[in-house]
Amino acid sequence: MPRSSRSPRDLCDPPEDVVHTCRDARSRRVIQRGRNTCRMTEEPPPNTNDAFVLPIRVNSPAPGLTQCMLGCMSWVTCLACFLRTQAHQVLFNTCRCKLLFQKLMEKTGVLVLCAFGFWVFSMHLPTKMEVWQDDSITSPLQSLRMYQEKVRHHTGEIQDLRGSMNQLIAKLQEMEAMSDEQKMAQKIMKVIHGDYIEKPDFALKSIGASIDFEQTSATYNHDKARSYWNWIRLWNYAQPPDVILEPNVTPGNCWAFSGDRGQVTIQLAQKVYLSNLTLQHIPKTVSLSGSLDTAPKDFVIYGVEGSPREEAFLGAFQFQPENIIQTFQLQNQPARNFDAVKVKISSNWGNPRFTCLYRVRVHGSVTPPREPPS
């Protein structure tokens, strides 16, 4: 094909017919503007008596952020359409950029259509205020808030109740500790007074028991237990034998007899079927000498009954001073009652001068004991 005789510079210049077309369009616009000016001068002034048309204020809801953005996108889309039209008129006829701009314009048109469709769809969507004002959503939200308030209120009540329960538990623990202390104190008092044995004592002085002095060894007379004035003895501080029939067991409040052998006969308050005998001594911790060598060791028990005194052997035993209270089960228990008991001591735990007895208790029953079933 024969090539055009135009130079490369002429390819970029617009053709002559396009230039003439542009000039004609400009001249027509100038003439049209002149006509419009003449019409405006010829028109009579408006009648001042006519009523003014006031603008009507429409209470429309304020546009949301999404609608404002979509409005801006629509204006941008219109501007892009305008620029596309102008660019299409100017650059569509060029030979080199024709295909490129055609594809660009097709894609731009597709994007414009999509944006317009999205804008139309968004115009029909409800606003945020309309969504929150919907009764179908507001009533469940209110009920949910009320439920949350109730839960918070009940949570506070539960916490208060838990605190009260903790205080009550602490008080109960204190009461239990106090009760344990009281029980321990009662046990200690029972140990001190010997009440933990929980058996009737028929050798108690307060219920009528006494000492048969004719069948009892002589009291040990110590020099420190006597009171003198000008070498005249006034009285003796030595305890009598009936001190062993009283529950007051304190250091020094005992009956002492000379040596390591002696005996004491206790007249009971009434005739008793004998079963046990209890000996009690002070503990080593409260002893003034720090030892228990004056405590009795080996002894024998006899039951005495009748006007001509008849003695019945009831058993031989040994007292261990480490256990301050010891109850001995009688080895021989005849089926008859006795009105007196003889305790015959044959040795002590090492003191050669005297032996001390603090308390002696006799146990049994007024009625005959029941025979165990065969």
Short mmCIF file of C-alpha atoms in Angstrom, two decimals:
data_model
loop_
_atom_site.label_atom_id
_atom_site.label_comp_id
_atom_site.label_asym_id
_atom_site.label_seq_id
_atom_site.Cartn_x
_atom_site.Cartn_y
_atom_site.Cartn_z
CA MET A 1 0.00 0.00 0.00
CA PRO A 2 1.31 3.49 -0.74
CA ARG A 3 2.38 5.30 2.39
CA SER A 4 1.12 8.75 3.22
CA SER A 5 3.35 11.64 2.48
CA ARG A 6 2.67 13.19 5.94
CA SER A 7 5.54 13.53 8.32
CA PRO A 8 5.63 11.96 11.79
CA ARG A 9 4.98 15.38 13.28
CA ASP A 10 1.74 15.65 11.29
CA LEU A 11 0.47 12.39 12.82
CA CYS A 12 -0.07 14.01 16.20
CA ASP A 13 -1.73 17.16 14.76
CA PRO A 14 -5.51 17.05 14.37
CA PRO A 15 -6.91 17.00 10.84
CA GLU A 16 -8.19 20.13 9.22
CA ASP A 17 -11.86 19.13 9.25
CA VAL A 18 -11.70 18.71 13.02
CA VAL A 19 -10.22 22.18 13.39
CA HIS A 20 -12.96 23.76 11.25
CA THR A 21 -15.60 21.89 13.25
CA CYS A 22 -14.24 23.25 16.56
CA ARG A 23 -14.20 26.82 15.22
CA ASP A 24 -17.84 26.58 14.03
CA ALA A 25 -18.91 25.28 17.46
CA ARG A 26 -17.24 28.20 19.21
CA SER A 27 -18.88 30.79 16.92
CA ARG A 28 -22.29 29.23 17.53
CA ARG A 29 -21.82 29.40 21.33
CA VAL A 30 -20.93 33.12 21.15
CA ILE A 31 -24.02 33.90 19.06
CA GLN A 32 -26.26 31.90 21.44
CA ARG A 33 -24.90 33.79 24.49
CA GLY A 34 -25.72 37.13 22.73
CA ARG A 35 -29.28 36.06 22.10
CA ASN A 36 -29.79 35.03 25.67
CA THR A 37 -28.53 38.44 26.85
CA CYS A 38 -30.99 40.26 24.63
CA ARG A 39 -33.86 38.16 25.92
CA MET A 40 -32.94 38.92 29.48
CA THR A 41 -32.97 42.71 28.80
CA GLU A 42 -36.32 42.50 27.04
CA GLU A 43 -38.12 40.57 29.77
CA PRO A 44 -40.23 42.81 32.08
CA PRO A 45 -39.40 42.87 35.80
CA PRO A 46 -41.32 40.52 37.96
CA ASN A 47 -44.41 41.77 39.79
CA THR A 48 -43.51 42.70 43.32
CA ASN A 49 -47.06 42.14 44.44
CA ASP A 50 -46.87 38.47 43.76
CA ALA A 51 -46.49 36.28 46.79
CA PHE A 52 -43.06 35.02 47.63
CA VAL A 53 -42.57 31.30 47.35
CA LEU A 54 -40.97 30.26 50.60
CA PRO A 55 -38.78 27.18 50.75
CA ILE A 56 -40.37 24.22 52.47
CA ARG A 57 -38.27 22.57 55.16
CA VAL A 58 -38.55 18.86 54.93
CA ASN A 59 -37.74 16.97 58.07
CA SER A 60 -35.63 14.40 56.41
CA PRO A 61 -33.20 12.34 58.41
CA ALA A 62 -29.56 13.37 58.23
CA PRO A 63 -27.62 11.36 55.68
CA GLY A 64 -25.40 8.72 57.11
CA LEU A 65 -21.72 8.18 56.50
CA THR A 66 -22.39 5.44 53.97
CA GLN A 67 -24.83 7.59 51.95
CA CYS A 68 -22.38 10.52 51.90
CA MET A 69 -19.63 8.27 50.59
CA LEU A 70 -21.96 6.83 47.97
CA GLY A 71 -23.01 10.38 46.92
CA CYS A 72 -19.37 11.35 46.46
CA MET A 73 -18.79 8.21 44.45
CA SER A 74 -21.76 9.11 42.21
CA TRP A 75 -20.34 12.57 41.56
CA VAL A 76 -16.97 11.07 40.84
CA THR A 77 -18.69 8.61 38.50
CA CYS A 78 -20.47 11.44 36.62
CA LEU A 79 -17.19 13.33 36.32
CA ALA A 80 -15.52 10.20 35.00
CA CYS A 81 -18.30 9.79 32.43
CA PHE A 82 -17.86 13.37 31.31
CA LEU A 83 -14.11 13.00 31.02
CA ARG A 84 -14.63 9.74 29.18
CA THR A 85 -16.85 11.46 26.62
CA GLN A 86 -14.41 14.32 26.06
CA ALA A 87 -11.45 12.00 25.87
CA HIS A 88 -13.35 9.76 23.49
CA GLN A 89 -14.01 12.68 21.13
CA VAL A 90 -10.44 13.92 21.23
CA LEU A 91 -8.43 10.71 21.32
CA PHE A 92 -10.66 8.10 19.76
CA ASN A 93 -9.61 9.05 16.20
CA THR A 94 -5.91 8.67 16.82
CA CYS A 95 -4.56 5.56 15.24
CA ARG A 96 -2.08 4.47 17.91
CA CYS A 97 -4.25 4.92 21.07
CA LYS A 98 -7.55 3.72 19.59
CA LEU A 99 -7.44 0.12 20.87
CA LEU A 100 -6.03 1.02 24.28
CA PHE A 101 -8.66 3.66 25.01
CA GLN A 102 -11.41 1.43 23.71
CA LYS A 103 -10.56 -1.24 26.29
CA LEU A 104 -10.14 1.38 29.00
CA MET A 105 -13.50 2.87 28.23
CA GLU A 106 -15.18 -0.53 28.32
CA LYS A 107 -13.77 -1.29 31.76
CA THR A 108 -14.64 2.19 32.97
CA GLY A 109 -18.20 1.69 31.80
CA VAL A 110 -18.45 -1.60 33.65
CA LEU A 111 -17.13 0.01 36.86
CA VAL A 112 -19.56 2.92 36.48
CA LEU A 113 -22.49 0.53 36.09
CA CYS A 114 -21.39 -1.44 39.17
CA ALA A 115 -21.01 1.71 41.25
CA PHE A 116 -24.40 2.97 40.14
CA GLY A 117 -26.03 -0.34 41.01
CA PHE A 118 -24.38 -0.36 44.46
CA TRP A 119 -25.52 3.23 45.06
CA VAL A 120 -29.12 2.36 44.12
CA PHE A 121 -29.00 -0.70 46.43
CA SER A 122 -27.60 1.33 49.31
CA MET A 123 -30.34 3.93 48.98
CA HIS A 124 -32.91 1.27 49.84
CA LEU A 125 -31.00 0.01 52.93
CA PRO A 126 -32.28 1.23 56.34
CA THR A 127 -30.10 3.61 58.31
CA LYS A 128 -28.49 2.78 61.63
CA MET A 129 -31.07 4.80 63.59
CA GLU A 130 -33.93 3.04 61.84
CA VAL A 131 -32.41 -0.32 62.77
CA TRP A 132 -32.05 0.64 66.48
CA GLN A 133 -35.58 2.10 66.54
CA ASP A 134 -37.12 -1.09 65.29
CA ASP A 135 -39.44 -2.57 67.93
CA SER A 136 -38.53 -6.12 67.00
CA ILE A 137 -34.94 -5.40 68.13
CA THR A 138 -35.53 -2.83 70.88
CA SER A 139 -37.78 -4.98 73.09
CA PRO A 140 -35.35 -7.96 73.23
CA LEU A 141 -32.51 -5.56 74.00
CA GLN A 142 -34.46 -3.99 76.84
CA SER A 143 -35.32 -7.40 78.27
CA LEU A 144 -31.66 -8.40 77.98
CA ARG A 145 -30.59 -5.26 79.86
CA MET A 146 -33.15 -5.92 82.59
CA TYR A 147 -31.88 -9.48 82.86
CA GLN A 148 -28.29 -8.21 83.17
CA GLU A 149 -29.34 -5.82 85.95
CA LYS A 150 -31.08 -8.65 87.80
CA VAL A 151 -28.00 -10.85 87.42
CA ARG A 152 -25.79 -8.09 88.84
CA HIS A 153 -28.18 -7.54 91.74
CA HIS A 154 -28.34 -11.25 92.56
CA THR A 155 -24.56 -11.50 92.22
CA GLY A 156 -24.16 -8.81 94.89
CA GLU A 157 -26.63 -10.61 97.15
CA ILE A 158 -24.75 -13.89 96.67
CA GLN A 159 -21.46 -12.20 97.56
CA ASP A 160 -23.01 -10.71 100.71
CA LEU A 161 -24.45 -14.10 101.64
CA ARG A 162 -21.06 -15.71 101.08
CA GLY A 163 -19.43 -13.18 103.40
CA SER A 164 -22.06 -13.87 106.06
CA MET A 165 -21.51 -17.62 105.67
CA ASN A 166 -17.76 -17.17 106.09
CA GLN A 167 -18.32 -15.16 109.28
CA LEU A 168 -20.72 -17.80 110.59
CA ILE A 169 -18.23 -20.57 109.82
CA ALA A 170 -15.49 -18.65 111.64
CA LYS A 171 -17.75 -18.21 114.68
CA LEU A 172 -18.65 -21.91 114.63
CA GLN A 173 -14.97 -22.82 114.49
CA GLU A 174 -14.29 -20.53 117.44
CA MET A 175 -17.14 -22.15 119.34
CA GLU A 176 -15.82 -25.61 118.52
CA ALA A 177 -12.35 -24.57 119.66
CA MET A 178 -13.84 -23.18 122.87
CA SER A 179 -15.85 -26.35 123.38
CA ASP A 180 -12.72 -28.42 122.81
CA GLU A 181 -10.87 -26.28 125.34
CA GLN A 182 -13.72 -26.67 127.80
CA LYS A 183 -13.76 -30.42 127.28
CA MET A 184 -10.01 -30.53 127.81
CA ALA A 185 -10.35 -28.44 130.95
CA GLN A 186 -13.06 -30.78 132.22
CA LYS A 187 -10.84 -33.76 131.52
CA ILE A 188 -7.98 -32.10 133.39
CA MET A 189 -10.26 -31.34 136.30
CA LYS A 190 -11.46 -34.92 136.27
CA VAL A 191 -7.87 -36.11 136.30
CA ILE A 192 -7.10 -33.76 139.18
CA HIS A 193 -10.14 -34.76 141.19
CA GLY A 194 -10.21 -38.35 140.02
CA ASP A 195 -13.77 -38.10 138.75
CA TYR A 196 -12.95 -39.70 135.41
CA ILE A 197 -13.16 -43.11 137.10
CA GLU A 198 -16.94 -42.61 137.24
CA LYS A 199 -17.50 -45.21 139.94
CA PRO A 200 -19.14 -44.74 143.33
CA ASP A 201 -16.68 -44.31 146.20
CA PHE A 202 -17.92 -45.97 149.40
CA ALA A 203 -14.79 -44.86 151.30
CA LEU A 204 -15.62 -41.16 151.01
CA LYS A 205 -15.66 -39.30 154.35
CA SER A 206 -18.48 -36.97 153.28
CA ILE A 207 -20.93 -39.90 152.95
CA GLY A 208 -20.07 -41.47 156.32
CA ALA A 209 -16.87 -43.51 155.89
CA SER A 210 -14.30 -43.42 158.70
CA ILE A 211 -11.01 -44.88 159.93
CA ASP A 212 -10.80 -47.77 162.40
CA PHE A 213 -7.87 -46.45 164.41
CA GLU A 214 -7.51 -49.70 166.39
CA GLN A 215 -6.70 -51.55 163.16
CA THR A 216 -4.57 -48.72 161.71
CA SER A 217 -0.83 -48.02 162.05
CA ALA A 218 0.41 -45.02 163.99
CA THR A 219 0.95 -41.69 162.21
CA TYR A 220 4.55 -40.73 161.45
CA ASN A 221 5.61 -37.84 163.69
CA HIS A 222 8.19 -35.69 161.96
CA ASP A 223 10.00 -32.86 163.74
CA LYS A 224 9.11 -30.35 161.01
CA ALA A 225 5.44 -31.23 161.44
CA ARG A 226 5.37 -30.08 165.08
CA SER A 227 5.01 -26.64 166.62
CA TYR A 228 6.98 -25.77 169.83
CA TRP A 229 7.09 -22.86 172.29
CA ASN A 230 9.91 -22.88 174.84
CA TRP A 231 10.49 -26.55 174.18
CA ILE A 232 6.81 -27.23 174.76
CA ARG A 233 4.98 -28.90 171.88
CA LEU A 234 1.79 -27.04 171.09
CA TRP A 235 0.27 -29.01 168.19
CA ASN A 236 1.20 -31.40 165.43
CA TYR A 237 0.82 -30.54 161.75
CA ALA A 238 0.89 -34.22 160.69
CA GLN A 239 -2.29 -35.22 158.84
CA PRO A 240 -4.53 -37.89 160.44
CA PRO A 241 -5.39 -41.13 158.62
CA ASP A 242 -8.87 -39.95 157.57
CA VAL A 243 -7.24 -37.49 155.10
CA ILE A 244 -7.07 -40.41 152.66
CA LEU A 245 -10.89 -40.39 152.55
CA GLU A 246 -11.09 -36.83 151.11
CA PRO A 247 -10.74 -35.81 147.44
CA ASN A 248 -8.25 -33.00 148.16
CA VAL A 249 -5.04 -34.42 146.72
CA THR A 250 -2.30 -31.79 147.04
CA PRO A 251 1.39 -32.10 147.95
CA GLY A 252 1.76 -32.73 151.69
CA ASN A 253 -1.95 -33.42 152.26
CA CYS A 254 -1.41 -37.14 152.93
CA TRP A 255 -1.28 -39.66 155.75
CA ALA A 256 2.23 -40.93 156.55
CA PHE A 257 3.23 -43.91 158.68
CA SER A 258 6.69 -44.87 159.85
CA GLY A 259 8.85 -47.15 157.72
CA ASP A 260 7.74 -49.06 154.66
CA ARG A 261 5.24 -51.36 156.38
CA GLY A 262 1.86 -50.38 157.71
CA GLN A 263 -1.87 -50.79 157.37
CA VAL A 264 -5.11 -48.85 157.41
CA THR A 265 -8.67 -50.10 158.01
CA ILE A 266 -11.52 -48.14 156.44
CA GLN A 267 -15.01 -48.42 157.87
CA LEU A 268 -17.35 -48.08 154.88
CA ALA A 269 -20.50 -46.02 154.88
CA GLN A 270 -22.57 -49.21 154.39
CA LYS A 271 -22.15 -52.82 153.51
CA VAL A 272 -20.93 -53.23 149.95
CA TYR A 273 -20.27 -56.03 147.52
CA LEU A 274 -16.67 -55.09 146.70
CA SER A 275 -15.31 -55.07 143.15
CA ASN A 276 -12.43 -52.55 142.85
CA LEU A 277 -10.02 -50.44 144.87
CA THR A 278 -8.29 -47.24 143.69
CA LEU A 279 -5.04 -45.70 144.97
CA GLN A 280 -4.00 -42.15 144.10
CA HIS A 281 -0.67 -40.36 144.51
CA ILE A 282 0.68 -36.93 143.46
CA PRO A 283 2.65 -36.69 140.20
CA LYS A 284 6.40 -36.36 140.22
CA THR A 285 6.26 -32.89 138.65
CA VAL A 286 4.62 -31.36 141.76
CA SER A 287 6.53 -33.34 144.36
CA LEU A 288 8.69 -31.10 146.58
CA SER A 289 11.46 -33.70 146.76
CA GLY A 290 11.32 -34.39 143.02
CA SER A 291 10.90 -38.14 143.62
CA LEU A 292 8.14 -40.64 144.40
CA ASP A 293 10.04 -42.86 146.84
CA THR A 294 7.38 -42.42 149.54
CA ALA A 295 4.64 -43.97 147.38
CA PRO A 296 3.41 -47.45 148.37
CA LYS A 297 4.56 -50.37 146.25
CA ASP A 298 3.29 -53.84 147.25
CA PHE A 299 0.04 -54.14 149.20
CA VAL A 300 -2.70 -56.62 150.05
CA ILE A 301 -6.44 -56.02 150.38
CA TYR A 302 -8.73 -57.73 152.89
CA GLY A 303 -12.47 -57.58 153.33
CA VAL A 304 -13.56 -57.22 156.97
CA GLU A 305 -17.01 -58.15 158.25
CA GLY A 306 -18.79 -59.16 161.49
CA SER A 307 -18.42 -58.24 165.13
CA PRO A 308 -15.59 -60.66 165.65
CA ARG A 309 -13.59 -59.28 162.78
CA GLU A 310 -13.34 -61.82 160.01
CA GLU A 311 -10.97 -61.02 157.20
CA ALA A 312 -11.23 -62.35 153.66
CA PHE A 313 -8.33 -62.13 151.23
CA LEU A 314 -9.32 -60.12 148.13
CA GLY A 315 -6.01 -59.79 146.26
CA ALA A 316 -2.35 -58.70 146.22
CA PHE A 317 -1.24 -55.83 143.97
CA GLN A 318 1.60 -53.44 143.15
CA PHE A 319 1.23 -49.67 142.67
CA GLN A 320 3.20 -47.93 139.90
CA PRO A 321 3.78 -44.26 140.85
CA GLU A 322 4.15 -43.18 137.21
CA ASN A 323 0.38 -43.60 136.93
CA ILE A 324 -0.92 -41.33 139.66
CA ILE A 325 -4.38 -42.98 139.71
CA GLN A 326 -4.68 -46.74 139.45
CA THR A 327 -7.78 -48.91 139.86
CA PHE A 328 -7.29 -52.56 140.76
CA GLN A 329 -9.80 -55.28 140.01
CA LEU A 330 -10.16 -57.56 143.06
CA GLN A 331 -8.79 -61.00 142.44
CA ASN A 332 -11.20 -62.66 144.85
CA GLN A 333 -14.78 -61.47 144.95
CA PRO A 334 -16.81 -63.54 147.43
CA ALA A 335 -20.59 -63.48 147.12
CA ARG A 336 -21.07 -61.48 150.33
CA ASN A 337 -20.86 -57.90 151.37
CA PHE A 338 -18.35 -56.25 153.71
CA ASP A 339 -18.58 -53.26 156.01
CA ALA A 340 -14.83 -52.54 156.17
CA VAL A 341 -11.69 -52.86 154.05
CA LYS A 342 -8.11 -53.32 155.26
CA VAL A 343 -5.18 -52.18 153.07
CA LYS A 344 -1.91 -53.72 154.25
CA ILE A 345 1.24 -52.20 152.69
CA SER A 346 4.40 -54.32 152.68
CA SER A 347 6.89 -52.02 150.84
CA ASN A 348 7.40 -48.62 149.28
CA TRP A 349 9.59 -47.20 146.45
CA GLY A 350 12.77 -46.55 148.46
CA ASN A 351 12.15 -44.20 151.38
CA PRO A 352 13.27 -45.91 154.61
CA ARG A 353 11.72 -43.38 157.02
CA PHE A 354 8.04 -43.20 156.06
CA THR A 355 5.41 -44.02 153.48
CA CYS A 356 2.62 -41.69 152.29
CA LEU A 357 -0.96 -42.48 151.31
CA TYR A 358 -2.87 -39.68 149.57
CA ARG A 359 -6.24 -41.21 148.73
CA VAL A 360 -7.92 -44.59 148.87
CA ARG A 361 -11.25 -45.32 147.16
CA VAL A 362 -13.39 -48.43 147.46
CA HIS A 363 -15.83 -49.41 144.70
CA GLY A 364 -18.62 -51.93 144.53
CA SER A 365 -22.40 -52.14 144.67
CA VAL A 366 -25.04 -52.30 147.34
CA THR A 367 -26.92 -55.08 145.56
CA PRO A 368 -25.32 -58.41 144.73
CA PRO A 369 -23.62 -58.44 141.32
CA ARG A 370 -25.33 -60.30 138.50
CA GLU A 371 -23.72 -63.54 137.47
CA PRO A 372 -22.55 -63.54 133.82
CA PRO A 373 -24.63 -65.85 131.59
CA SER A 374 -23.04 -69.23 131.04
#
